[in-house]
XYZ file of C-alpha atoms in Angstrom:
652
model
C -0.182 -0.024 0.096
C 1.367 3.531 -0.830
C 0.662 6.273 1.578
C -1.063 9.009 0.455
C 0.554 12.424 0.594
C -1.061 15.156 2.634
C -0.641 18.988 1.326
C -0.886 20.038 4.930
C 2.345 18.827 6.267
C 4.777 21.166 5.116
C 2.415 24.140 5.959
C 2.352 22.806 9.344
C 5.801 22.552 9.886
C 6.341 25.737 8.907
C 3.922 27.121 11.295
C 5.671 24.881 13.992
C 9.145 26.300 12.944
C 7.974 29.808 13.041
C 6.388 29.714 16.442
C 9.347 27.909 18.016
C 11.397 30.393 16.901
C 9.165 33.292 18.345
C 9.366 31.698 21.514
C 13.160 31.451 21.661
C 13.428 35.252 22.297
C 14.922 35.907 25.686
C 13.147 37.486 28.515
C 15.094 40.424 28.853
C 15.279 41.318 25.288
C 13.031 42.305 22.152
C 13.225 40.374 19.006
C 12.303 41.378 15.689
C 12.926 39.509 12.556
C 16.524 38.321 12.693
C 17.473 40.974 15.250
C 17.949 40.786 18.866
C 18.002 43.689 21.027
C 19.276 43.177 24.394
C 21.521 46.418 24.429
C 21.126 49.523 27.355
C 19.275 46.921 29.510
C 22.139 47.203 32.672
C 22.542 43.236 32.124
C 25.667 41.835 33.971
C 25.483 38.603 31.508
C 23.943 37.232 28.300
C 20.511 36.594 28.461
C 19.710 32.910 28.289
C 17.282 31.266 25.898
C 18.846 32.659 22.738
C 17.664 30.718 19.736
C 18.208 29.882 15.911
C 17.585 32.196 13.190
C 18.426 35.388 14.587
C 21.521 36.796 12.579
C 22.433 40.125 14.799
C 22.741 40.575 18.608
C 22.777 43.726 20.450
C 24.427 43.522 23.634
C 26.177 47.067 23.718
C 25.882 49.361 26.589
C 25.623 46.623 29.344
C 27.387 45.814 32.277
C 28.569 42.231 31.139
C 31.917 40.832 32.300
C 33.604 37.853 31.377
C 31.763 35.692 33.507
C 28.447 36.265 31.873
C 28.749 34.091 28.526
C 27.214 30.714 29.093
C 28.443 27.682 26.945
C 25.091 27.467 24.999
C 25.718 30.556 23.361
C 28.744 29.214 21.565
C 26.371 26.682 19.914
C 24.247 29.169 18.579
C 24.629 28.890 14.738
C 23.121 31.355 12.964
C 24.547 35.071 14.808
C 26.890 36.211 12.308
C 27.117 40.057 14.084
C 27.510 40.696 17.682
C 27.990 44.003 19.477
C 29.552 43.804 22.729
C 30.803 47.511 22.933
C 30.400 49.485 26.053
C 30.423 46.683 28.825
C 33.246 45.517 31.358
C 35.049 43.194 29.765
C 38.583 42.805 30.717
C 39.587 40.060 28.469
C 38.761 38.668 25.269
C 35.481 36.717 25.716
C 34.895 32.974 24.936
C 31.936 31.124 24.330
C 31.066 33.763 21.778
C 28.515 32.391 18.816
C 30.746 30.000 16.543
C 29.710 31.432 13.175
C 30.109 35.079 14.090
C 31.880 36.874 11.329
C 31.601 40.910 12.991
C 32.536 41.470 16.500
C 32.284 44.698 17.911
C 34.347 45.136 21.199
C 35.288 48.842 21.265
C 35.011 50.668 24.580
C 35.875 47.954 27.013
C 38.674 47.454 29.536
C 40.072 44.136 27.613
C 44.054 43.593 28.829
C 44.297 40.296 27.384
C 44.128 38.265 24.251
C 44.352 34.809 24.112
C 44.813 32.203 21.346
C 42.188 29.805 22.787
C 39.236 32.616 22.604
C 40.309 33.395 18.746
C 40.576 30.053 18.010
C 36.515 29.448 18.709
C 36.006 31.914 15.750
C 37.224 30.438 12.283
C 34.748 32.194 10.581
C 35.619 35.975 11.973
C 36.234 38.409 9.341
C 36.214 41.594 11.242
C 37.047 42.636 14.792
C 36.621 46.157 16.038
C 39.022 46.438 19.520
C 39.382 50.184 19.560
C 39.299 52.215 22.872
C 40.559 49.157 25.113
C 43.796 48.587 27.357
C 45.533 46.153 25.204
C 49.553 46.010 25.588
C 51.831 44.151 23.748
C 52.397 41.669 26.842
C 48.646 41.308 26.806
C 48.583 39.661 23.649
C 49.602 36.418 23.505
C 51.970 35.392 20.870
C 49.777 34.303 17.555
C 46.845 34.966 19.172
C 45.459 37.092 16.031
C 46.840 34.313 13.900
C 44.151 31.534 15.017
C 41.303 33.229 13.431
C 42.106 32.296 10.293
C 39.546 34.237 7.950
C 40.405 37.683 9.699
C 40.436 40.268 7.462
C 39.885 43.588 9.169
C 41.617 44.108 12.706
C 40.944 47.809 14.357
C 43.563 48.315 17.563
C 43.155 51.886 17.523
C 43.442 53.762 21.308
C 45.138 50.813 22.962
C 48.403 50.599 24.770
C 50.807 48.862 22.171
C 54.581 49.325 22.378
C 54.943 47.580 19.121
C 53.259 45.457 16.353
C 51.462 42.258 17.846
C 53.558 38.986 16.570
C 51.709 36.649 14.583
C 48.959 38.551 12.250
C 46.333 36.244 10.103
C 47.541 35.761 6.566
C 44.589 36.974 5.187
C 44.533 40.261 6.999
C 43.677 43.112 4.572
C 43.292 46.407 6.891
C 45.157 46.751 10.113
C 44.974 50.037 12.085
C 47.241 50.544 15.070
C 46.895 54.551 15.421
C 47.263 55.916 18.991
C 48.873 53.646 20.453
C 52.778 53.520 22.108
C 54.195 52.101 19.084
C 57.944 53.220 18.938
C 59.504 50.121 17.449
C 58.486 48.227 13.914
C 60.960 45.110 13.787
C 62.004 43.354 10.505
C 59.639 40.769 10.446
C 56.650 42.675 11.928
C 54.603 41.915 9.180
C 56.020 38.709 7.857
C 53.379 36.560 5.822
C 51.052 39.504 5.978
C 51.707 39.979 1.883
C 47.997 40.913 1.486
C 48.006 43.736 3.600
C 46.164 46.702 1.772
C 45.518 49.808 4.415
C 48.099 50.205 7.021
C 47.365 53.087 9.981
C 50.225 53.963 11.846
C 49.344 57.627 12.781
C 49.925 59.170 16.374
C 52.500 56.778 17.661
C 56.251 57.190 19.029
C 57.866 56.553 15.873
C 61.321 57.559 15.117
C 63.583 57.416 12.424
C 65.722 54.639 13.863
C 62.643 52.854 15.243
C 61.381 51.649 11.756
C 63.685 48.658 10.483
C 64.757 49.212 6.925
C 62.824 46.268 5.258
C 59.809 46.347 7.960
C 57.371 48.178 5.256
C 59.477 46.497 1.985
C 57.515 43.049 2.525
C 53.768 44.814 1.792
C 53.892 44.438 -1.497
C 50.195 44.743 -1.844
C 49.898 47.918 0.231
C 47.679 50.672 -1.173
C 47.227 53.367 1.690
C 49.974 53.963 4.375
C 49.621 56.552 7.131
C 52.409 57.721 9.588
C 51.110 61.003 10.674
C 51.574 62.697 14.168
C 54.806 60.678 14.773
C 58.570 62.010 15.153
C 59.953 61.088 11.544
C 62.907 63.538 10.240
C 62.675 61.587 6.814
C 60.508 59.741 4.969
C 60.955 55.817 5.967
C 62.922 54.003 3.669
C 62.088 51.012 1.263
C 58.740 52.194 1.010
C 56.296 49.648 -0.813
C 56.154 50.926 -4.499
C 54.130 48.126 -6.406
C 50.500 49.427 -5.406
C 51.070 52.007 -3.138
C 48.444 54.937 -3.948
C 47.835 56.945 -0.707
C 51.089 58.457 1.572
C 50.495 60.544 4.768
C 53.458 61.937 6.243
C 52.073 64.995 7.822
C 52.585 66.333 11.476
C 56.098 64.742 11.898
C 59.408 66.808 12.314
C 60.812 66.034 8.517
C 63.347 68.696 7.535
C 64.374 67.239 4.228
C 63.265 64.708 1.552
C 66.163 62.888 0.186
C 65.669 62.242 -3.841
C 65.123 58.813 -3.572
C 62.747 58.967 -1.153
C 59.457 58.650 -3.577
C 61.651 56.701 -6.287
C 59.338 53.735 -7.693
C 55.973 55.100 -6.528
C 54.367 55.224 -9.773
C 50.970 54.619 -8.727
C 51.206 56.899 -5.799
C 48.176 59.655 -6.304
C 48.000 61.299 -2.892
C 50.775 62.694 -1.120
C 50.671 64.785 2.113
C 53.608 66.390 3.663
C 52.148 68.957 5.545
C 53.077 70.417 9.020
C 56.783 69.514 9.069
C 59.735 71.393 9.115
C 60.631 71.491 5.469
C 62.207 74.645 3.943
C 63.364 73.440 0.543
C 62.929 70.353 -1.684
C 65.846 68.763 -3.800
C 64.970 69.341 -7.353
C 63.502 66.261 -9.185
C 62.093 64.786 -5.620
C 58.813 64.695 -7.559
C 59.879 63.320 -10.716
C 58.829 59.786 -10.583
C 55.279 60.249 -9.223
C 53.714 60.050 -12.620
C 50.120 59.198 -11.078
C 50.446 61.898 -8.708
C 46.700 63.516 -8.404
C 47.093 65.402 -4.827
C 50.018 67.008 -3.045
C 49.632 68.707 0.293
C 52.401 70.640 1.465
C 50.943 73.410 3.655
C 52.683 74.910 6.970
C 56.092 74.328 6.357
C 58.976 76.677 6.459
C 59.332 77.267 2.863
C 62.232 79.790 2.213
C 61.611 81.254 -0.690
C 65.133 82.064 -2.378
C 67.252 80.699 -5.212
C 66.323 76.990 -4.463
C 62.846 77.809 -5.110
C 63.422 78.869 -8.727
C 63.107 75.069 -9.793
C 59.589 74.553 -7.734
C 58.340 78.026 -9.206
C 59.123 76.253 -12.808
C 57.668 73.324 -12.057
C 54.584 74.404 -10.528
C 53.522 76.131 -13.545
C 54.235 73.359 -15.940
C 52.165 70.926 -14.038
C 48.907 69.707 -15.760
C 45.357 70.378 -14.765
C 44.922 66.936 -13.445
C 47.307 67.613 -10.314
C 46.379 69.656 -7.685
C 48.954 71.221 -5.155
C 48.019 72.749 -2.114
C 49.939 74.719 0.381
C 53.016 75.911 -1.543
C 53.483 79.581 0.629
C 56.448 81.435 1.173
C 57.364 81.774 4.838
C 60.822 83.511 4.523
C 62.202 86.095 3.859
C 60.047 88.445 5.370
C 59.493 90.765 2.386
C 57.676 88.095 0.294
C 55.906 86.059 3.658
C 52.459 84.510 2.818
C 52.856 84.891 -1.065
C 51.780 81.660 -2.818
C 54.793 80.241 -4.604
C 53.393 79.473 -7.914
C 52.572 83.427 -8.347
C 56.111 84.269 -7.676
C 58.187 85.922 -10.925
C 61.904 85.045 -10.900
C 62.820 88.846 -10.214
C 61.157 88.529 -6.920
C 63.809 85.935 -5.888
C 67.276 87.740 -4.742
C 69.866 85.315 -5.649
C 73.781 86.439 -5.039
C 75.064 85.310 -8.509
C 72.867 87.521 -10.808
C 74.197 89.176 -13.963
C 72.854 92.549 -13.031
C 72.331 94.232 -9.702
C 70.401 97.192 -9.049
C 70.245 98.787 -5.704
C 67.360 98.628 -3.203
C 64.393 100.764 -4.595
C 62.888 103.549 -2.717
C 59.409 103.487 -1.381
C 57.388 106.660 -2.959
C 54.948 108.288 -0.145
C 51.806 109.977 -0.923
C 53.008 112.654 1.438
C 55.349 113.943 -0.991
C 54.964 116.069 -4.040
C 51.426 115.652 -5.678
C 53.041 113.996 -8.756
C 55.974 112.018 -7.608
C 58.467 109.938 -10.253
C 60.957 107.272 -9.611
C 63.846 106.645 -12.457
C 65.644 103.319 -12.382
C 68.623 102.457 -14.899
C 69.843 99.140 -16.163
C 72.930 98.218 -18.582
C 72.830 97.684 -21.886
C 72.350 94.129 -23.232
C 74.492 94.469 -25.919
C 77.576 95.276 -23.581
C 77.897 92.444 -20.889
C 80.757 92.304 -18.689
C 82.046 89.457 -16.818
C 81.703 91.163 -13.307
C 79.222 94.223 -13.663
C 79.766 96.728 -11.157
C 76.723 97.573 -8.599
C 74.651 100.154 -9.987
C 73.636 103.000 -7.422
C 70.846 105.678 -7.991
C 72.164 109.258 -8.057
C 70.724 111.651 -5.428
C 67.316 113.028 -6.351
C 66.748 116.378 -7.517
C 63.636 118.480 -7.883
C 62.380 119.515 -11.443
C 60.663 122.570 -12.385
C 57.226 120.809 -12.422
C 57.653 119.361 -8.556
C 58.266 115.620 -9.922
C 61.267 113.690 -7.968
C 63.552 112.810 -10.805
C 67.060 110.977 -10.934
C 70.187 112.280 -12.671
C 71.864 110.605 -15.323
C 74.604 108.148 -13.692
C 78.160 109.275 -13.868
C 80.574 106.680 -15.947
C 81.531 105.337 -19.088
C 78.575 102.665 -18.999
C 75.697 104.025 -20.957
C 72.029 103.221 -19.353
C 69.946 101.023 -21.945
C 66.853 101.268 -20.411
C 65.054 103.820 -18.359
C 62.073 103.577 -16.181
C 59.688 105.874 -14.392
C 57.033 105.545 -11.862
C 54.728 108.130 -11.469
C 52.048 108.514 -8.994
C 48.794 110.232 -10.235
C 46.371 109.335 -7.622
C 44.776 106.867 -4.868
C 44.744 104.570 -7.469
C 46.857 104.988 -10.716
C 50.356 104.970 -11.201
C 51.868 105.763 -14.396
C 54.824 103.610 -15.566
C 57.094 104.780 -18.518
C 60.190 103.745 -19.957
C 62.982 104.874 -22.723
C 64.994 102.421 -24.001
C 68.102 102.447 -26.534
C 67.468 98.982 -28.105
C 65.049 97.534 -30.054
C 62.419 95.782 -28.124
C 59.231 93.995 -29.283
C 57.150 94.117 -26.301
C 57.355 94.794 -22.510
C 56.063 92.714 -19.758
C 54.725 94.684 -16.572
C 53.834 92.784 -13.395
C 52.492 94.286 -10.297
C 51.639 92.859 -7.259
C 50.123 94.551 -4.057
C 52.214 94.317 -0.896
C 51.538 94.572 2.847
C 53.251 95.281 6.098
C 54.971 91.812 6.027
C 53.497 90.042 3.657
C 52.137 90.162 0.004
C 48.369 90.168 -0.077
C 47.291 90.412 -3.763
C 47.657 88.361 -6.263
C 50.386 89.018 -9.372
C 48.918 90.786 -12.126
C 51.034 91.050 -15.660
C 49.975 93.028 -18.916
C 52.253 92.877 -22.234
C 52.732 96.392 -23.939
C 53.795 96.512 -27.392
C 57.182 97.738 -28.166
C 56.438 101.261 -29.769
C 54.990 102.163 -26.670
C 56.507 103.871 -24.145
C 54.438 103.841 -21.108
C 51.483 102.245 -18.972
C 48.873 103.447 -16.690
C 48.020 101.013 -13.691
C 44.391 101.295 -12.963
C 42.197 100.103 -10.269
C 44.746 100.141 -7.326
C 44.012 100.329 -3.822
C 44.871 103.771 -1.879
C 47.789 103.847 0.054
C 49.222 100.800 -0.639
C 52.623 99.631 -1.690
C 52.871 97.941 -5.265
C 55.912 96.186 -6.266
C 56.236 96.952 -10.420
C 58.570 95.146 -12.638
C 59.354 95.926 -16.102
C 60.810 93.241 -18.129
C 61.767 93.781 -22.049
C 61.090 90.815 -24.631
C 63.408 89.792 -27.380
C 62.037 88.822 -31.113
C 60.883 85.821 -29.872
C 58.580 87.350 -26.652
C 61.195 85.686 -24.301
C 62.227 87.694 -21.039
C 65.641 87.198 -19.711
C 64.876 87.764 -15.795
C 67.887 89.313 -13.860
C 69.326 90.688 -17.047
C 67.183 93.550 -18.222
C 64.235 93.693 -15.573
C 63.580 96.887 -13.470
C 61.703 96.498 -10.518
C 60.460 99.274 -7.479
C 58.132 99.529 -5.208
C 55.701 102.447 -5.120
C 53.020 103.494 -2.664
C 49.701 104.932 -3.826
C 48.227 108.020 -2.606
C 45.343 108.518 -0.250
C 41.610 108.241 -1.414
C 41.562 111.940 -0.510
C 43.480 112.855 -3.730
C 40.915 113.011 -6.539
C 41.959 111.681 -9.835
C 40.933 114.445 -11.895
C 43.730 116.236 -9.963
C 46.452 114.749 -11.538
C 45.552 113.475 -14.550
C 47.604 113.451 -17.567
C 47.110 112.115 -21.007
C 43.699 110.715 -22.469
C 43.533 107.581 -20.854
C 43.482 108.961 -17.400
C 40.316 111.421 -18.268
C 38.171 108.553 -18.922
C 38.832 106.599 -15.433
C 36.261 106.959 -12.741
C 37.295 106.678 -9.277
C 36.716 102.921 -7.716
C 35.577 104.030 -4.594
C 32.485 106.051 -5.597
C 30.365 103.088 -5.550
C 30.782 102.032 -2.695
C 30.754 105.594 -1.185
C 27.067 105.755 -2.753
C 26.131 102.251 -1.462
C 27.331 103.558 2.270
C 25.350 106.801 1.779
C 22.230 104.646 0.818
C 22.618 101.847 3.426
C 23.462 104.934 6.381
C 20.251 106.416 5.501
C 17.855 103.378 5.712
C 19.593 102.696 9.045
C 18.598 106.237 10.125
C 15.301 105.650 9.081
C 14.747 102.278 10.708
C 16.207 103.352 13.984
C 13.873 106.364 13.799
C 10.734 104.301 13.318
C 11.839 101.752 15.920
C 12.081 104.624 18.693
C 8.537 105.588 17.749
C 7.303 102.110 18.118
C 9.100 102.239 21.579
C 7.835 105.358 22.798
C 4.247 104.305 21.853
C 4.220 100.792 23.479
C 5.544 102.458 26.413
C 3.078 105.272 26.752
C 0.672 102.714 26.108
C 1.785 100.432 29.170
C 2.039 103.483 31.234
C -1.776 104.417 30.496
C -2.904 100.806 31.297
C -1.025 100.227 34.526
C -2.873 103.381 36.008
C -5.969 101.808 35.722
C -6.760 99.242 38.765
C -7.637 95.982 36.840
C -6.625 92.483 38.320
C -3.784 91.435 35.706
C -1.815 87.854 36.272
C 1.208 89.362 34.578
C 2.021 91.626 37.627
C 4.570 90.688 40.213
C 3.512 89.229 43.287
C 4.374 92.227 45.081
C 2.084 94.348 43.338
C -1.189 92.434 44.000
C -2.839 89.907 46.272
C -5.742 87.890 46.104
C -8.428 87.354 48.765
C -12.037 86.384 49.506
C -14.469 85.688 52.182
C -15.889 82.270 53.543
C -19.212 82.857 51.498
C -18.397 85.091 49.140
C -15.307 84.149 46.778
C -15.489 87.518 45.348
C -11.910 88.551 44.078
C -10.613 91.607 46.221
C -7.947 93.685 44.502
C -4.914 95.354 46.133
C -2.530 97.319 43.903
C 1.031 98.565 44.094
C 1.901 99.542 47.704
C -1.644 100.632 48.685
C -4.791 98.911 48.417
C -8.521 99.669 48.285
C -11.174 96.996 49.131
C -14.071 96.904 46.261
C -15.842 94.025 44.998
C -15.833 93.072 41.468
C -19.172 91.404 41.678
C -21.357 94.706 42.297
C -24.202 92.898 42.529
C -23.476 91.100 45.758
C -21.940 92.963 48.676
C -18.962 91.387 50.906
C -20.165 89.067 53.569
C -18.511 87.048 56.174
C -15.520 87.194 58.671
C -12.364 88.132 57.342
C -9.323 90.177 58.936
C -7.182 92.281 57.073
C -3.405 91.882 57.600
C -0.976 94.581 56.501
C 1.002 93.757 53.223
C 4.666 95.047 53.463
C 5.975 97.028 50.769
C 8.710 95.955 48.506
C 11.007 98.084 50.615
C 10.032 96.352 53.653
C 7.874 99.474 55.202
C 4.273 99.442 55.953
C 2.570 102.752 55.617
C -0.839 103.514 57.205
C -3.522 106.458 56.641
C -6.818 106.520 57.856
C -9.623 106.005 55.412
C -13.541 106.662 55.821
C -15.498 103.656 55.658
C -17.737 103.278 52.437
C -21.206 102.082 52.630
C -20.533 99.056 50.318
C -17.744 97.635 52.418
C -17.477 95.882 56.004
C -14.241 95.710 57.838
C -13.931 93.652 60.683
C -11.977 90.898 62.465
C -13.564 87.815 63.930
C -10.561 87.747 66.552
C -12.346 91.054 68.245
C -9.910 93.375 67.087
C -11.107 96.812 67.410
C -13.169 98.078 64.662
C -11.323 101.569 64.438
C -7.769 99.532 64.103
C -9.334 97.489 60.835
C -9.903 100.053 58.202
C -6.719 101.338 56.678
C -5.492 101.947 53.583
C -1.626 100.370 53.323
């Protein structure tokens, strides 16, 4: 005989399993689908009765200690993620679910990590041990290697003095930042060839603390971070095959060897900010073909002749490379200026082909139209050791301009440049050249007391012209202006025929129409006039608003005083200004206003009835004032305690 198949059997089995799972939720917890919520319940141990079917177990922010893990918990095969952070564990717990893949143990007081505990977790892939008290001696040698599937290990903010010995071979991400690591042995990362991310920020590493070949074995490393240590040079033998990101900021580096970054062809992000670097060896970045971002902020960059190659390198970079933080710190005259915007004539070099004496600043307190003239030797008459040229003493001309006499000597000048301050926003630059010039490049930049505050600007002028007027300048500001003659190929020769000088514009009180010279000047307007008009309009609007606000406040104050003069009960008054009272048989509200009071009935249809006694009310200043008052016909004043009637009717 064949057994007949009953279609209700699978349905009944499914319902049985569903209700059996629903009944296995611990009483102290709340279960929802595959989640068990036992967090923040002041538990000292893991609740019993956890059945199969749940994948995520929340036990964080309790008071669970190491004795609170029952053996039956290890046999729950369905749980894959356990949250145990914020408890009172002092050792790595045992009897965790055997198939757990992600384990959070942050913010405990774990000091010991044993091999036996991790040997139970063969499928563990992510382990978070941040913010504990794990030391190097507290980790049993080879303990982490027992977790053969471990790929992510976080040990941030612990007490490690060295890299733990015996890391798992499958490890991909290792975070050891904010520890006390001062030594990385040669074999620290032995057999961990698959590591892709290594964080060692905020440790005690020095140059001699990193063994020469310690990092070389990490052939698959993509991110290496050594920020906030005490390195004076980058570590040697960096893994060059796949390294993409290198962080070396916040160290004590004062130099970078030429071969420090050699072979890092895939490096995309390099950060050397907040170090002690003053200069860089030419060619130090030549091998970084894949570089996309370079950060060099807050270093002590010295803008002298050694920085020339950096200027040229920055100007030749493609748009795909983003460089941040190249800013002069020394010398004082160029402090704060972006190195990329420097021109070669702003850099003082000891072996220049021609030397011009330090230019004189023109002050607006001098004549109405002051002129400064500078000479340069002829380009066609070079000498092996050209003498230093000095400017002759200035003489006053008939028109009040300040000029210089021709230099005395056999050398004949080739280029003569004069700078005339026209007003607070214009400077006229004129020149005379004894040799043929196809074009002139005029550059100017605003300077402050100790740093250059404006961007570099430049203009090309045809060779047949003899000058240019610089407009839209700021009043009472110093500008460094340079004139550079270009050859037939529009190439300049910095240091040969370049003339530079510092000129100060006049104050804004000088009107542009007083000193206008030439048709170009007559078409210019004072750039401050729109701002002046806007200021006047804004001031008028502000005055109108203040007047309206004053009228409104006066009106409200007057209205408030008129309302306060009426004796009406208001719950908004202070307790010292009123008092509520009543009688036994009539609860009509009696009103007492300010430091004196009158007893009136607010219900005029019914007279006051019953016994009552008037007690003196003290004024806010502590005094009591009495004055006799005549008894009204609609009031009754007496005391049930037989107080004489003449003493009971008073006005306070």
